[in-house]
Coordinates of C-alpha atoms in Angstrom, one line a residue:
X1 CA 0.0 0.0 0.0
X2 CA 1.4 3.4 -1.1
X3 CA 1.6 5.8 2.3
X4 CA -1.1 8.0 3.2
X5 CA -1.6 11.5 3.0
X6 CA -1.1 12.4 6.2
X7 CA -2.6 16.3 6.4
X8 CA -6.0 14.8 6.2
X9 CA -5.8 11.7 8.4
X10 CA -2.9 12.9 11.3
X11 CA -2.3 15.8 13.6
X12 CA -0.3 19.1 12.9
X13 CA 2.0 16.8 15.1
X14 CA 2.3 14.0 12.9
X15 CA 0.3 11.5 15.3
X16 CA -3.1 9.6 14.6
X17 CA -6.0 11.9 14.9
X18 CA -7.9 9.1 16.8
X19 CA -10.9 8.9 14.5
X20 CA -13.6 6.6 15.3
X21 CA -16.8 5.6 13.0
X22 CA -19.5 6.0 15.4
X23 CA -22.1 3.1 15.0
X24 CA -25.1 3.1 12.7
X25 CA -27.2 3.4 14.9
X26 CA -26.1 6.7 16.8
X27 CA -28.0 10.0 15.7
X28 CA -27.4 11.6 12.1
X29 CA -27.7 14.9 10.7
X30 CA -28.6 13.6 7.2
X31 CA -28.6 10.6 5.0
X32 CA -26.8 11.1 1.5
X33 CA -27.7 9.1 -1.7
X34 CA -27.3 9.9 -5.5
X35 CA -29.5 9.7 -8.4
X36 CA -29.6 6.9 -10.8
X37 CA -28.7 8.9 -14.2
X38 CA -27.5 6.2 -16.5
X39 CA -26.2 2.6 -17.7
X40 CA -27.7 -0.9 -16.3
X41 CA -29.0 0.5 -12.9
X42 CA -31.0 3.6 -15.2
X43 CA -32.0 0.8 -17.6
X44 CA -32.6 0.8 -21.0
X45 CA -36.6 0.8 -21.9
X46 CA -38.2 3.2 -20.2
X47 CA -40.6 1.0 -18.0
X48 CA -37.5 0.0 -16.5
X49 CA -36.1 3.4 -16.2
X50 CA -39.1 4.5 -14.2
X51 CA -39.0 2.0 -12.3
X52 CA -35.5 2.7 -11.1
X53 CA -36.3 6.3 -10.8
X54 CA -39.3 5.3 -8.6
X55 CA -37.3 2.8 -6.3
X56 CA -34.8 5.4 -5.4
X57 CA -37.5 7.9 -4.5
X58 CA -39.7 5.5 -2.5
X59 CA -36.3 5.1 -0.1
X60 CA -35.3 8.4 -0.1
X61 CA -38.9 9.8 0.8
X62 CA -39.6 6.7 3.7
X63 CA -36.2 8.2 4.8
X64 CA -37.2 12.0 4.8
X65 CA -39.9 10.5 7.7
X66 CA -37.3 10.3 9.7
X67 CA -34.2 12.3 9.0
X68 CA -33.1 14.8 6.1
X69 CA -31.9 12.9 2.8
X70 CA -29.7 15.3 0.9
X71 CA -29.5 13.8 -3.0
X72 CA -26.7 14.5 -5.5
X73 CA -28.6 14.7 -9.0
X74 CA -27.2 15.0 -12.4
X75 CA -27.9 18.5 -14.0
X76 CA -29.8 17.1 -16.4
X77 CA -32.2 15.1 -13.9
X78 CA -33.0 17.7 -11.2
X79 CA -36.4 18.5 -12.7
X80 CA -37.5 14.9 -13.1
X81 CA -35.7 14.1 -9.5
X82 CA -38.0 17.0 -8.0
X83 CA -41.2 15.7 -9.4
X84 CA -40.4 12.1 -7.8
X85 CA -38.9 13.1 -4.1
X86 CA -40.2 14.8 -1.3
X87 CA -39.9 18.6 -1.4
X88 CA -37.9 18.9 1.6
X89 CA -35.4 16.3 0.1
X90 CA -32.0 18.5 -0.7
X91 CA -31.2 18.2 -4.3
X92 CA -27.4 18.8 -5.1
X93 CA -26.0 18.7 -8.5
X94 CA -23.1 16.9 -9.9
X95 CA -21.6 14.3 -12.3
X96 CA -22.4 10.6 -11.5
X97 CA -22.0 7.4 -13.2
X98 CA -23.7 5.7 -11.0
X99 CA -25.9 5.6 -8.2
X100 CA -24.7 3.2 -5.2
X101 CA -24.2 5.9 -2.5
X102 CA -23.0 3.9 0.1
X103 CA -19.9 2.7 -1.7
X104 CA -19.0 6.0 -3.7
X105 CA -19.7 8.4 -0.7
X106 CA -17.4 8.9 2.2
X107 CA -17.6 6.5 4.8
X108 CA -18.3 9.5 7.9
X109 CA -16.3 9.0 11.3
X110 CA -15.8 11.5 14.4
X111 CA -12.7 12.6 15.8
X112 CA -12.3 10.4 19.4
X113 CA -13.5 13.6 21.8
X114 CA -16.4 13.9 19.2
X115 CA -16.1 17.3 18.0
X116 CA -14.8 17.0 14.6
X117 CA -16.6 15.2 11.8
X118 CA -14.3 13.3 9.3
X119 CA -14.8 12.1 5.8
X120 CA -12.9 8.8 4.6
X121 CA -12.5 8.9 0.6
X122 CA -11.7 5.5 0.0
X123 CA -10.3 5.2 -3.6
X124 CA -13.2 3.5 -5.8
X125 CA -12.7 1.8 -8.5
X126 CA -16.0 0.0 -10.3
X127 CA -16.1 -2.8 -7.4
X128 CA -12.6 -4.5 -8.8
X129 CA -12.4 -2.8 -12.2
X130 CA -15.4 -4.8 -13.1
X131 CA -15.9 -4.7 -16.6
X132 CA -19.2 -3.2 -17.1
X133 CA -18.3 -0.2 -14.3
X134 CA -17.5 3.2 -15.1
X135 CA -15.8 5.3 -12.2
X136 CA -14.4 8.6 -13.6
X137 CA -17.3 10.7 -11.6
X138 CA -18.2 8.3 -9.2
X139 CA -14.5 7.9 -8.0
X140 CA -14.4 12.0 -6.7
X141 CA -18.0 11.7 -4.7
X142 CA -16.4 11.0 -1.8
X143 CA -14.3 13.9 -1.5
X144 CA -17.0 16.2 -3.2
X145 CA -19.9 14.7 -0.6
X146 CA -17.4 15.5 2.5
X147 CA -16.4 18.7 1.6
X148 CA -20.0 19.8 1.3
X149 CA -20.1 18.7 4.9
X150 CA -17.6 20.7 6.4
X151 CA -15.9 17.3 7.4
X152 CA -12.0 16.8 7.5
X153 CA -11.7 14.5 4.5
X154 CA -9.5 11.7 5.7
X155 CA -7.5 10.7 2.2
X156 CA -6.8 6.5 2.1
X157 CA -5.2 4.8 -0.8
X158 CA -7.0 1.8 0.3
X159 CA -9.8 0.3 -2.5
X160 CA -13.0 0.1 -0.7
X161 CA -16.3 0.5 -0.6
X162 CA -19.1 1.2 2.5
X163 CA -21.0 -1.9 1.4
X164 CA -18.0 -3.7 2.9
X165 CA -17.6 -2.6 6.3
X166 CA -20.0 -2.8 9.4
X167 CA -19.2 -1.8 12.9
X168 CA -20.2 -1.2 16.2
X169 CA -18.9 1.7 17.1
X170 CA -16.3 0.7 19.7
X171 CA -13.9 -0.6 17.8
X172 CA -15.3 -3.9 15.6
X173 CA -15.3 -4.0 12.2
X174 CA -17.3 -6.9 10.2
X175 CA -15.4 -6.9 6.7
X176 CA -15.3 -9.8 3.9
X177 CA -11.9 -11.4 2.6
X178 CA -12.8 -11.5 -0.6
X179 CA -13.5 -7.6 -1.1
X180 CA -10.9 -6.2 0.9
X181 CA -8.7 -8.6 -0.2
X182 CA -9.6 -8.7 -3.6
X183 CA -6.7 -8.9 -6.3
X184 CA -8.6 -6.2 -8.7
X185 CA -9.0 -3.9 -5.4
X186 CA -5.7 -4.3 -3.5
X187 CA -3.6 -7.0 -5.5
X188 CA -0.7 -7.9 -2.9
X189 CA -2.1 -6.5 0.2
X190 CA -2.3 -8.4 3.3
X191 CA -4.7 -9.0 6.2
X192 CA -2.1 -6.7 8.2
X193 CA -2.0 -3.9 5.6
X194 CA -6.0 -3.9 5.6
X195 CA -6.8 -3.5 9.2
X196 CA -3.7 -1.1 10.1
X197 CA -5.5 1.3 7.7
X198 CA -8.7 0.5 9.2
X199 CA -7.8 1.6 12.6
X200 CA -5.6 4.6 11.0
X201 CA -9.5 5.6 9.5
X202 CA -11.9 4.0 11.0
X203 CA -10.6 3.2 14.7
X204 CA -10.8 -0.6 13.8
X205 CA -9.2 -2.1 17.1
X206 CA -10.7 -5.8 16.1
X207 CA -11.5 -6.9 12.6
X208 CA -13.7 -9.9 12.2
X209 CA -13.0 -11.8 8.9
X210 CA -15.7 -13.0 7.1
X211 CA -14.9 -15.6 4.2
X212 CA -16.9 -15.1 1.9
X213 CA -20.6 -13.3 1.0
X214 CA -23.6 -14.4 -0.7
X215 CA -23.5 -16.4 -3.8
X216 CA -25.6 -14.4 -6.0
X217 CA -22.8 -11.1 -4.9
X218 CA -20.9 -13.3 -7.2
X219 CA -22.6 -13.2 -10.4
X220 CA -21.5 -10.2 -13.0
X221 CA -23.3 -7.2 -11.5
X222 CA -22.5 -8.2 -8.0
X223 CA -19.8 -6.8 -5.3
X224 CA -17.8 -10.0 -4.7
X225 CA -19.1 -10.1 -1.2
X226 CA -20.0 -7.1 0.2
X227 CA -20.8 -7.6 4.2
X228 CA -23.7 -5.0 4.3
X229 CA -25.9 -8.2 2.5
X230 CA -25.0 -10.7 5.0
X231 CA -24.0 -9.8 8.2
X232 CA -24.4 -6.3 10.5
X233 CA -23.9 -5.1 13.9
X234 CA -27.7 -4.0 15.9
X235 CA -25.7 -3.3 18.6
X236 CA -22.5 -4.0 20.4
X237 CA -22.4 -7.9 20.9
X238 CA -25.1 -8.8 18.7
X239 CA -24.8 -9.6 15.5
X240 CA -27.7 -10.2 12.6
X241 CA -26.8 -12.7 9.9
X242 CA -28.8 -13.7 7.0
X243 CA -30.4 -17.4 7.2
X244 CA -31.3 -19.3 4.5
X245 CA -33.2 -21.8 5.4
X246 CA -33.7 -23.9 2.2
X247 CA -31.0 -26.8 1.9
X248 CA -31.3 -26.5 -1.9
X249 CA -30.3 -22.8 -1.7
X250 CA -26.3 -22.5 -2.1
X251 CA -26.3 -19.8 0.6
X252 CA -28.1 -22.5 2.8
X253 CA -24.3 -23.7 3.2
X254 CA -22.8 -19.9 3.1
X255 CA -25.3 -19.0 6.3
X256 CA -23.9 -22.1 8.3
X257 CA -19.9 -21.2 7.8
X258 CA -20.8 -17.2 8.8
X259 CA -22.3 -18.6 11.8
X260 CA -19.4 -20.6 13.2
X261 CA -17.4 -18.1 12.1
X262 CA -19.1 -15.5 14.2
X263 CA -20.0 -17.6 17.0
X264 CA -16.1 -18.6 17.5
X265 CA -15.0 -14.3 17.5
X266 CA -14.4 -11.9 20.2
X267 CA -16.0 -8.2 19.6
X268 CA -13.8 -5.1 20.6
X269 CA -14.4 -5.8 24.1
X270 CA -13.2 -9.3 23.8
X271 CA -16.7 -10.7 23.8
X272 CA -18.5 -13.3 21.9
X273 CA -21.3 -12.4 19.6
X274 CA -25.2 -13.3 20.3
X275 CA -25.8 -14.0 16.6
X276 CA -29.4 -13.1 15.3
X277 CA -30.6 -15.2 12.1
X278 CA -32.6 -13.2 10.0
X279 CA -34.1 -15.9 7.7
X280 CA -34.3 -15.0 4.5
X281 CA -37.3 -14.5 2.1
X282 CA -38.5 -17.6 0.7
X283 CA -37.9 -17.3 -2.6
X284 CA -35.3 -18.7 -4.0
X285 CA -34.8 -18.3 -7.4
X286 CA -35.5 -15.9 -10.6
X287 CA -35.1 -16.2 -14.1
X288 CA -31.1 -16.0 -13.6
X289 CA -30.7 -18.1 -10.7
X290 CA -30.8 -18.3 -6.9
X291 CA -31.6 -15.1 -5.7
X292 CA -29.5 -13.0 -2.6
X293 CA -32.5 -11.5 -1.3
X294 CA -31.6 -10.2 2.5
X295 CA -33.4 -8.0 5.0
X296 CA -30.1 -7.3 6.6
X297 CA -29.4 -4.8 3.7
X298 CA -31.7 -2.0 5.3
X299 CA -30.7 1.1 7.1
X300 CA -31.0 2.4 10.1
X301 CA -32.4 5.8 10.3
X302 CA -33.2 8.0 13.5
X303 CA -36.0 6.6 15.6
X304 CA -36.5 4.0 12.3
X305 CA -35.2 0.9 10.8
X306 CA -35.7 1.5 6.3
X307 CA -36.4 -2.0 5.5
X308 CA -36.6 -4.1 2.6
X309 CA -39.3 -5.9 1.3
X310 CA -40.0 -8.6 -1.5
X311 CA -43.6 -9.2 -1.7
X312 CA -42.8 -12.5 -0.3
X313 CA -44.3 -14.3 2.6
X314 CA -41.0 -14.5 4.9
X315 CA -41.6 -10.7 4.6
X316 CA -43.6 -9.6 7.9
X317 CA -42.1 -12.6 9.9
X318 CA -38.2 -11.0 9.1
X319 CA -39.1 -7.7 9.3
X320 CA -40.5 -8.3 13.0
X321 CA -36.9 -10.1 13.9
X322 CA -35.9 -6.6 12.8
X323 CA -38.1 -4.4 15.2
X324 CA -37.3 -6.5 18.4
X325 CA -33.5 -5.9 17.6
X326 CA -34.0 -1.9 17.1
X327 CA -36.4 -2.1 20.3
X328 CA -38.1 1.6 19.7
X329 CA -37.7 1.9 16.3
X330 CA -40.5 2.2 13.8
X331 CA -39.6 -0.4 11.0
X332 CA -40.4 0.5 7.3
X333 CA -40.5 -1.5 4.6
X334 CA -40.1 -0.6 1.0
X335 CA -40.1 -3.4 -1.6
X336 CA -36.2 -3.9 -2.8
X337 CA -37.1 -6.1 -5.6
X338 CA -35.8 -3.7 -8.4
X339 CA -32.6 -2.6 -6.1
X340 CA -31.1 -6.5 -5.9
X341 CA -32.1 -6.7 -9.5
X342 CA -29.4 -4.1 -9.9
X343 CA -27.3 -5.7 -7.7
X344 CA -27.8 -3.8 -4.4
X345 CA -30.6 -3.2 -2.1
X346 CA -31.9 0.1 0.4
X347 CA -28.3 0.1 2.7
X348 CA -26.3 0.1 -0.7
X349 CA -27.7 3.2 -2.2
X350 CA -27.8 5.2 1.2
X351 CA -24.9 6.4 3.0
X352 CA -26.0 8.1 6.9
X353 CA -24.1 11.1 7.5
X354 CA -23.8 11.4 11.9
X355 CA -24.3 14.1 14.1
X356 CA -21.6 15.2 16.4

């Protein structure tokens, strides 16, 4: 890994500043997320570009019931983004390609006394230089989103995305070896190298190695295992994982090896995980295979939980395992179906934004 900048990550002293990303579930200011504009997650007829245009606005305006959503918007698609989102929704202009806030955004942290908001801009580049991605304007959100902000933007030459981190806010980070890792993100780094710029950006203490994400992640549009679809943190020392319950359902067999993986790690604290399953919907398949349908890809929002939803049965019964582990939280669900089409779902294209 090529050295950090350090005037955006150190002291005028040269020594950590001692930043820490706060928990999901602490209090935010806003919640950033970005238009789709264009390419596969637009789509090409325009059924399926309205209903893209339509999913993104159904999250962002179930958000806006519980905190402000600011939106970045191509120039070209502020009118059409007005007509679709709530009027007190902030609409801020600039060049995207795509439209999967939570990995081209900063990832937001505090400084350790709390006073100073910092700005991570990870270096993005497509999810691996995958084929299909374009990141020319996507690649300078993060630094654009955080300077909007005020925040400190905290420079890493570390290839990485949102979608692939989860913590608790003390010091645990839930992370995937096969993004972090990933030879078309950072080809010859090592376990070492990831987590010493983890807790240089992120206050990662411990770092709990997942092996692997869901199968479908796998496919051409997906992340190669992005934790945010598989496994989060409700609070410290409890852990929700996604359970498939169907033995002919290759996850059936991912579920099981997260499990003992979790069950056998120490949080921060040095103390074992209570681990939540979260079954997942009951459908299994569509018309290009098994399906990675998860209701651990929501977001947490103040006083909320955003939810996803697939008009499937499992639906009300998950979503319930959901409210009793965000005890006063009002859970909202908003159907996902066209997100994981696209290869995300609601946390992937929303990126919270905390209050200090």
């Amino acid at each position: 890994m090529t050295d950090p900048a350090p005037a955006s990550g150190e002291s005028a002293a040269g020594q950590p500043a001692g930043w820490v990303m706060p928990s999901e579930t602490d209090r935010h200011d806003c919640t950033w997320m970005a238009w789709p504009s264009q390419g596969y997650t637009l789509g090409a007829t325009s059924d399926e570009v309205a209903t893209a245009r339509g999913t993104w606005a159904a999250v962002a305006n179930a958000v806006a019931g519980f905190e402000p959503v600011r939106m970045v918007v191509v120039p070209d698609d502020l009118a059409v983004a007005r007509q679709l989102l709530h009027p007190e929704i902030e609409l801020v202009p600039a060049a995207l390609d795509d439209a999967w806030m939570r990995d081209i955004g900063p990832t937001f942290v505090r400084s350790a006394d709390g006073t100073r908001l910092g700005a991570v801009d990870w270096v993005f580049n497509g999810w691996g230089a995958q084929s299909w991605a374009s990141w020319e304007h996507d690649s300078r959100i993060g630094a654009f989103v955080g300077g909007l902000t005020g925040a400190e933007v905290i420079g890493s030459s570390l290839v990485n995305e949102g979608g692939g981190i989860h913590v608790d806010g003390l010091g645990t980070v839930l992370l995937t070896e096969t993004v972090q890792l990933d030879p078309g993100r950072n080809p010859g780094l090592t376990r070492a190298d990831v987590e010493d710029e983890l807790a240089r950006t992120i206050g990662a203490t411990t770092c709990v190695w997942l092996p692997r994400g869901l199968t479908r992640d796998y496919d051409e549009f997906g992340t190669r295992g992005h934790v945010d679809i598989v496994a989060t943190i409700a609070r410290p020392g409890v852990v929700l994982l996604h359970e498939q319950q169907d033995p002919s359902h290759p996850d059936h067999a991912v579920s099981r090896q997260l499990r003992e993986v979790l069950e056998d790690a120490r949080d921060a604290r040095g103390e074992r995980f209570e681990v939540v399953g979260v079954p997942a919907p009951r459908t299994l398949a569509d018309a290009d295979g098994p399906v990675d349908w998860s209701y651990i890809n929501h977001l947490v929002v103040n006083d909320g939980v955003i939810a996803c939803t697939f008009g499937d049965e499992q639906d009300d019964a998950s979503l319930a395992v959901l409210a009793e582990a965000y005890p006063g939280r009002q859970v909202v669900g908003v159907d996902a179906r066209p997100l994981f089409d696209r290869g995300g779902g609601i946390h992937c294209i929303t990126q919270q934004q905390p209050t200090l």
